[in-house]
mmCIF file of C-alpha atoms and ligand atoms in Angstrom:
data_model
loop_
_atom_site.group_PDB
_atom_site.id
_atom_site.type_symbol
_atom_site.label_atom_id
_atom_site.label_comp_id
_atom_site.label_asym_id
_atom_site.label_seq_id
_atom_site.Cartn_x
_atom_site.Cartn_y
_atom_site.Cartn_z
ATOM 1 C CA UNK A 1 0.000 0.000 0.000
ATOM 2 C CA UNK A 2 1.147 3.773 -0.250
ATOM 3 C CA UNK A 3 1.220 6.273 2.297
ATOM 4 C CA UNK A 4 -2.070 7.045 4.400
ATOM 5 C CA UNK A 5 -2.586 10.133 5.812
ATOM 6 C CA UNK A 6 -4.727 11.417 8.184
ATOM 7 C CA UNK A 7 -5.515 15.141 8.348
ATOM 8 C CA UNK A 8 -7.164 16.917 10.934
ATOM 9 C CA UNK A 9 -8.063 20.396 11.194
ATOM 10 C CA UNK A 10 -8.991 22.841 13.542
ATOM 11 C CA UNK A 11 -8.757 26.018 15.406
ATOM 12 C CA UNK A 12 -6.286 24.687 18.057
ATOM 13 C CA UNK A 13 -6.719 28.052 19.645
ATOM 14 C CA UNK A 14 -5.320 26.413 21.776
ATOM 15 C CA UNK A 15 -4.561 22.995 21.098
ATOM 16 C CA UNK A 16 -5.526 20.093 24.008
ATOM 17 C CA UNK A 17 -5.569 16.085 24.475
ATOM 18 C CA UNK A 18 -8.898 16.051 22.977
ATOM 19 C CA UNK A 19 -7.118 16.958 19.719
ATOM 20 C CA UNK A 20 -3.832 14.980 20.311
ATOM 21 C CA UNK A 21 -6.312 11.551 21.705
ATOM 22 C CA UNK A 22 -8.614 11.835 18.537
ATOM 23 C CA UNK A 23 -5.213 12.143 16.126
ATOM 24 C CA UNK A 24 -3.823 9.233 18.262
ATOM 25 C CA UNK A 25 -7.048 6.727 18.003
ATOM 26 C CA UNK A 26 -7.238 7.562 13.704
ATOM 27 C CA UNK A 27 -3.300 7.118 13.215
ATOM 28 C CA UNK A 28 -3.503 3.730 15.129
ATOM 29 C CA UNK A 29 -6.753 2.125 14.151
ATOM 30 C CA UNK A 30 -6.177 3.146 10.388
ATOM 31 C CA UNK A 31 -3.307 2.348 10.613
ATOM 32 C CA UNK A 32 -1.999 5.992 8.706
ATOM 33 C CA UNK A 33 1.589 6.967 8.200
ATOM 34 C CA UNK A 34 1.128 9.820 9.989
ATOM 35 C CA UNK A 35 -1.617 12.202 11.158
ATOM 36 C CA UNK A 36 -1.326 15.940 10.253
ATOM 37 C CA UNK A 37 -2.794 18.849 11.945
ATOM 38 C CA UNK A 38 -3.973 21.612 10.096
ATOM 39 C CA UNK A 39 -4.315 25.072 11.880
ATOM 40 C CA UNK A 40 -6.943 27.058 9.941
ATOM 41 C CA UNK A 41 -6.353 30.749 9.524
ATOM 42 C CA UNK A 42 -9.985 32.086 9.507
ATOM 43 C CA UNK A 43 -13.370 30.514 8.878
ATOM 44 C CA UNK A 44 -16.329 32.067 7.527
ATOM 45 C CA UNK A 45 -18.068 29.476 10.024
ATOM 46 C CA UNK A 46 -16.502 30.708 13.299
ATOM 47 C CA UNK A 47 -14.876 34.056 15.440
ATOM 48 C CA UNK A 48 -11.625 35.009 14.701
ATOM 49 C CA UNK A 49 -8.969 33.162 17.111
ATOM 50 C CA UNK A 50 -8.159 34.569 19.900
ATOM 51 C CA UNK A 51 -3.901 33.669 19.545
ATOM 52 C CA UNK A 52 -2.190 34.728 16.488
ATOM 53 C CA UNK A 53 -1.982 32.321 13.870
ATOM 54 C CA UNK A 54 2.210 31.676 14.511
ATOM 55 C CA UNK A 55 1.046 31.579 18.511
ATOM 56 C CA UNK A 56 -1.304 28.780 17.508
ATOM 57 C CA UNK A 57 0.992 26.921 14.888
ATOM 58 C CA UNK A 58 4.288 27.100 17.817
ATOM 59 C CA UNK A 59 1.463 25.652 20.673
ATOM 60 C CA UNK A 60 0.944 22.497 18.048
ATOM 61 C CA UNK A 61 4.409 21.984 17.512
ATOM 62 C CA UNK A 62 5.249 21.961 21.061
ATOM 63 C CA UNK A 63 2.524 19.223 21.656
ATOM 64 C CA UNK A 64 3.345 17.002 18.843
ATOM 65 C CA UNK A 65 4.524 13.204 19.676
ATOM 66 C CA UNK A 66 5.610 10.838 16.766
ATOM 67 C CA UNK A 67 3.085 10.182 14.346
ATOM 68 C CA UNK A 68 1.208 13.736 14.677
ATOM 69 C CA UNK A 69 2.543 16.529 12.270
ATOM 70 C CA UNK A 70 2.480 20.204 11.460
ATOM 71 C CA UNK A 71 1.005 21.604 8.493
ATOM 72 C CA UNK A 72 0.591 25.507 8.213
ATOM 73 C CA UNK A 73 -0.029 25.622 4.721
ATOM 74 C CA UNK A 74 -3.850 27.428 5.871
ATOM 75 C CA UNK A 75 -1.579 29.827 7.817
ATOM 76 C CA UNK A 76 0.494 30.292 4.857
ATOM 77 C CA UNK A 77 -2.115 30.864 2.329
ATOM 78 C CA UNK A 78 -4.006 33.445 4.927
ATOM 79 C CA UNK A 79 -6.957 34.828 4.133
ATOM 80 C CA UNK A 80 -9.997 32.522 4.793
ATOM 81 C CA UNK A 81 -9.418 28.433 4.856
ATOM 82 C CA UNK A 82 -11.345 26.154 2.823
ATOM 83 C CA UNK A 83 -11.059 22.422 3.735
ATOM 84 C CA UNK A 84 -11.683 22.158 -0.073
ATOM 85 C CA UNK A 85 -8.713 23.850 -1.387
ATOM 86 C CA UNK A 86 -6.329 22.016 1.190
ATOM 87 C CA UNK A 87 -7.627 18.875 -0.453
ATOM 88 C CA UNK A 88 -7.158 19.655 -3.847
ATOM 89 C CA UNK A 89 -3.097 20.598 -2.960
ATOM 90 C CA UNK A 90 -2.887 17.878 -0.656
ATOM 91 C CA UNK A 91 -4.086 15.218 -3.578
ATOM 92 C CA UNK A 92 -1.707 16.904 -6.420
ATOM 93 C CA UNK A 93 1.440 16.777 -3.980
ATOM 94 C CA UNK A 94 0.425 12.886 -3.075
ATOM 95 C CA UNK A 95 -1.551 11.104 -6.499
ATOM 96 C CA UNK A 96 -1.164 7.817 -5.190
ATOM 97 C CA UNK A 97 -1.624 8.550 -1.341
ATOM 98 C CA UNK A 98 -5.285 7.417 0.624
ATOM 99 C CA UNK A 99 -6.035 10.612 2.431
ATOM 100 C CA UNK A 100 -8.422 10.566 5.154
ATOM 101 C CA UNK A 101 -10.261 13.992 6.609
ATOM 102 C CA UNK A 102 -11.040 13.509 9.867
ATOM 103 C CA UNK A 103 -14.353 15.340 11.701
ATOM 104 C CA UNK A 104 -15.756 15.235 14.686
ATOM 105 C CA UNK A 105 -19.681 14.307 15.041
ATOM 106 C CA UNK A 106 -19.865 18.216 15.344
ATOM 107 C CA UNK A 107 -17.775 19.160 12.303
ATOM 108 C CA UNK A 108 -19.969 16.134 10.088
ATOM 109 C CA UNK A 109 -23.052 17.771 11.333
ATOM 110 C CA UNK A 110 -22.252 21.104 10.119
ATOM 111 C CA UNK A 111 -21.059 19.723 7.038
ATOM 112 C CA UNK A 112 -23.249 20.813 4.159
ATOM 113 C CA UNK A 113 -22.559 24.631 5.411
ATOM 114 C CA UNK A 114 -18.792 24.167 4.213
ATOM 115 C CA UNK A 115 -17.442 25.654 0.915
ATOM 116 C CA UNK A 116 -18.081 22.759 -1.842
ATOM 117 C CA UNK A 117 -18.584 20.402 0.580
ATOM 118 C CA UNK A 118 -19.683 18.134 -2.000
ATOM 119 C CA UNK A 119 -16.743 18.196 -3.663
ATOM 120 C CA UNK A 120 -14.407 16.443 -0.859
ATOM 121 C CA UNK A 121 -14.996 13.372 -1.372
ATOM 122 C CA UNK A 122 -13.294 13.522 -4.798
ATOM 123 C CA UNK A 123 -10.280 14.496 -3.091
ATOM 124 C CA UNK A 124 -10.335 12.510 0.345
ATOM 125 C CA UNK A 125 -11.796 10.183 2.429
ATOM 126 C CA UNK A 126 -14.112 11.475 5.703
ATOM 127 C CA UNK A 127 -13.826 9.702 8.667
ATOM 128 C CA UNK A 128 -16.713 10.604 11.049
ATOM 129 C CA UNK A 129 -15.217 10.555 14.763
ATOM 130 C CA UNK A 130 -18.023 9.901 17.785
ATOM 131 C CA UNK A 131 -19.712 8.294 20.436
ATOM 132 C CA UNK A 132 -22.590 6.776 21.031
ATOM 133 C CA UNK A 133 -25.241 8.923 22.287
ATOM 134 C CA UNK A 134 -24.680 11.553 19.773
ATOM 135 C CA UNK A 135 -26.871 11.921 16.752
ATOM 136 C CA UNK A 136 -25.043 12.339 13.223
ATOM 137 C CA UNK A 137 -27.023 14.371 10.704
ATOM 138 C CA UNK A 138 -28.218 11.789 7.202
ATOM 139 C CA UNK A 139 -26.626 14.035 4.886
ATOM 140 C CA UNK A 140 -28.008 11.775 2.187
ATOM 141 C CA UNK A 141 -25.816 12.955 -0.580
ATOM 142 C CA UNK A 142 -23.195 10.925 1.184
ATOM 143 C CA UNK A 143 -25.162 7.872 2.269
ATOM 144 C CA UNK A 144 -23.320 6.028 -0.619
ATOM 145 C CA UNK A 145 -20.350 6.357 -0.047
ATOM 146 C CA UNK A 146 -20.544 5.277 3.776
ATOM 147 C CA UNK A 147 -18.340 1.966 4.690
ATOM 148 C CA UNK A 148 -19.476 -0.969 7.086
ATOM 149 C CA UNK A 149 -16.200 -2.139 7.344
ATOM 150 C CA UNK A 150 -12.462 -0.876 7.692
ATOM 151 C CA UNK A 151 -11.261 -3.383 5.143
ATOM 152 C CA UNK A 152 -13.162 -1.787 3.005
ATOM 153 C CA UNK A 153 -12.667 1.679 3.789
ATOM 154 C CA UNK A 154 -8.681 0.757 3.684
ATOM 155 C CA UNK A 155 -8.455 0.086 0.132
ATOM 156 C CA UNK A 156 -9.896 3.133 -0.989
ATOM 157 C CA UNK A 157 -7.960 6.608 -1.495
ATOM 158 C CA UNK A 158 -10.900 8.779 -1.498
ATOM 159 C CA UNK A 159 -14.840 9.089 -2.146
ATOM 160 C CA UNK A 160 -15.350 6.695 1.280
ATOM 161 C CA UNK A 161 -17.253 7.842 4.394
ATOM 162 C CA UNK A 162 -15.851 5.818 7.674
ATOM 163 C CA UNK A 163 -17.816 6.458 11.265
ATOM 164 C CA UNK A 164 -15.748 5.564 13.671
ATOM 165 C CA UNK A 165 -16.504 5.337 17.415
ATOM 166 C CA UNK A 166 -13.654 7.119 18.942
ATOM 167 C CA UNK A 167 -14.422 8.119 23.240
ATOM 168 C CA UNK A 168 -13.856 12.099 23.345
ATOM 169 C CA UNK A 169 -12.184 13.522 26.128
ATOM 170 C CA UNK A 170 -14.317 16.645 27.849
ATOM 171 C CA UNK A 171 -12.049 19.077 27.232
ATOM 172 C CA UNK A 172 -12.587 22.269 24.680
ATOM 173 C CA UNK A 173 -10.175 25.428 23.907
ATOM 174 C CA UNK A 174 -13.358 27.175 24.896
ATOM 175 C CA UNK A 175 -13.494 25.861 28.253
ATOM 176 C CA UNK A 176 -9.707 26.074 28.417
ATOM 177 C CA UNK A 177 -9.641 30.081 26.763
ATOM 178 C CA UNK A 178 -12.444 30.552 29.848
ATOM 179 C CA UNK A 179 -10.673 28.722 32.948
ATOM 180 C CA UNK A 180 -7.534 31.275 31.876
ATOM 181 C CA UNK A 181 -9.348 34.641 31.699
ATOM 182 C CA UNK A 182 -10.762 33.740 35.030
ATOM 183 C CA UNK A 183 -7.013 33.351 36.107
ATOM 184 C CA UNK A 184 -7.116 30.035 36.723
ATOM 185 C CA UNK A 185 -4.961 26.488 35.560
ATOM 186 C CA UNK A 186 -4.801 24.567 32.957
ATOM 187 C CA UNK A 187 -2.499 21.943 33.319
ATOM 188 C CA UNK A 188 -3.238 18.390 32.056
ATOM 189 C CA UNK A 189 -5.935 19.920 29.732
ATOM 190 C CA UNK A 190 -3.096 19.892 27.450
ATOM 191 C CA UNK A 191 0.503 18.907 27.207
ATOM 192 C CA UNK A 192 2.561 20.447 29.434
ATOM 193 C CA UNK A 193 4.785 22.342 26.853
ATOM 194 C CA UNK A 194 1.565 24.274 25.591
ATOM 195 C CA UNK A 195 1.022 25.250 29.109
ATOM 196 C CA UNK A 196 4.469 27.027 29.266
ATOM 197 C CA UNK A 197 3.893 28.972 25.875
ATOM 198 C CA UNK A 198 0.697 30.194 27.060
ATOM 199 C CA UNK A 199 2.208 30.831 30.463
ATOM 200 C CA UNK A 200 5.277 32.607 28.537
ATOM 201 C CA UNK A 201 3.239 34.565 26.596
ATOM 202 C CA UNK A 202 -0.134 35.152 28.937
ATOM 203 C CA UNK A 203 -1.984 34.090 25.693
ATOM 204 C CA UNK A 204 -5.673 34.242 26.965
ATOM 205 C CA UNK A 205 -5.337 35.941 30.540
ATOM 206 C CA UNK A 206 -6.241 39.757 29.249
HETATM 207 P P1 ATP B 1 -13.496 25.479 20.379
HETATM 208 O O1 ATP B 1 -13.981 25.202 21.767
HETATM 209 O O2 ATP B 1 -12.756 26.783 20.234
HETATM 210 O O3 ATP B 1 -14.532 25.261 19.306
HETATM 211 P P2 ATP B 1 -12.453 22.830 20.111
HETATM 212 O O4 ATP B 1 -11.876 22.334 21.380
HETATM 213 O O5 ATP B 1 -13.844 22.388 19.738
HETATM 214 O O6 ATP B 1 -12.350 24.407 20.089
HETATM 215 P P3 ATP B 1 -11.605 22.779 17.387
HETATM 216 O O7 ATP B 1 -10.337 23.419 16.934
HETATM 217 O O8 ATP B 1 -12.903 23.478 17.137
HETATM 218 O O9 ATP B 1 -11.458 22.488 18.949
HETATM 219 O O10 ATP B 1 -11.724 21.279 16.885
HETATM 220 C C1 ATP B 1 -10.965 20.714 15.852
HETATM 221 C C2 ATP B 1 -11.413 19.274 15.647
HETATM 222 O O11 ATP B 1 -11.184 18.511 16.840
HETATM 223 C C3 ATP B 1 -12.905 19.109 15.327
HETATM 224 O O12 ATP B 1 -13.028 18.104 14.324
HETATM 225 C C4 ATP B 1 -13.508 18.651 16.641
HETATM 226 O O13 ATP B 1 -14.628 17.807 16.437
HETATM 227 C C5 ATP B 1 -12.369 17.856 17.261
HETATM 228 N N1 ATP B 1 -12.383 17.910 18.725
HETATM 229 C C6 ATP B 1 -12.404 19.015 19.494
HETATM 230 N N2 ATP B 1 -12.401 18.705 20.799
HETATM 231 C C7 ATP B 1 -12.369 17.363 20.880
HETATM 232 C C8 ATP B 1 -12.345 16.397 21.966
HETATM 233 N N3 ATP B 1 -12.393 16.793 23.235
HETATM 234 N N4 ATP B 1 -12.301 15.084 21.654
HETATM 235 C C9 ATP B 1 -12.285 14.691 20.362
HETATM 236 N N5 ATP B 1 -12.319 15.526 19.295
HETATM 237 C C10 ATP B 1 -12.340 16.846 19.540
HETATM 238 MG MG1 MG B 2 -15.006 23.406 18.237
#
């Protein structure tokens, strides 16, 4: 088989072992390559972070752990991020590779407000991350291309929707941007090298 990469995107503003467990679970039961993070620069679907895009990209790298990678090609580009457009480059750099978006239940469920959302499945494979208990939206345009198994899933490179039931931790940058404006700790929310940037650079506090 060629490479298989997972790619997960997000805020990370800041990221947490929420993030780092759901990366963790995808590299290992996919058995991917690798798993890389995406920081977005802005959304048209969300507030504008509250660190600076660099602040958010150094946090990552300080919590990364073999496996887990880097990618600040939305930070590069600027301007708005479209999942969309990071699939397209992501597919011409890698022809032969299986790529595999990953969402959570909340991401999947907002789905069909993204950018050409139909189009991602011609670039990528979308694995659905939840737990039982919480309610995925039918998005029926998709219903076809939904697996029942991983060996199926495995041998495709794209077009394949995977749900996989993945526990999620109860943490959220939210709660975490929240407990530090009230002054107050975040340690073993997330890795203890994030903790001393934010410390360093009282991201959050004022
Ligand atoms: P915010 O509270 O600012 O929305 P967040 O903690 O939800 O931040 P995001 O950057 O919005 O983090 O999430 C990026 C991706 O990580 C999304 O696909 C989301 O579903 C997933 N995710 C976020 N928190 C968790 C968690 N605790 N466990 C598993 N997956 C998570
Ligand atoms: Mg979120």
């Amino acid at each position: 088989m060629s490479t298989a990469l997972g790619i997960l995107g997000g805020t990370f503003d800041p990221v947490h072992h929420g993030h780092l467990r759901l990366a963790i679970e995808v590299l290992e039961r996919l058995g991917l390559d690798e798993v890389r993070l995406l920081p977005t620069a802005t959304t048209n679907l969300r507030d504008t972070p509250t660190a600076s895009p660099a602040q958010r990209l150094a946090m990552l790298e300080a919590a990364l752990v073999p496996g887990l990678v880097a990618d600040d090609r939305e930070i590069r580009r600027g301007g708005r991020s479209y999942t969309i457009d990071t699939l397209i480059e992501m597919r011409q750099e890698q022809p032969q590779a299986s790529l595999n978006f990953v969402l959570g239940a909340d991401a999947w469920n907002a789905l069909p407000r993204w950018h050409r959302w139909q189009e991602l499945l011609d670039y990528a494979n979308l694995v659905i991350a939840t737990r039982p208990g919480v309610t995925l939206t039918d998005i029926p345009e998709l219903a076809a291309a939904r697996c029942e198994t991983l060996a199926e899933f495995r041998a495709a490179r794209a077009g394949r929707v995977l749900v996989l039931p993945i526990p999620r931790l109860p943490i959220s940058s939210t709660d975490i941007r929240a407990r530090l404006q009230a002054g107050h700790r975040v340690d073993y929310f997330t890795p203890a090298a994030v903790v001393t940037l934010i410390d360093r650079e009282r991201l959050y506090r004022d």
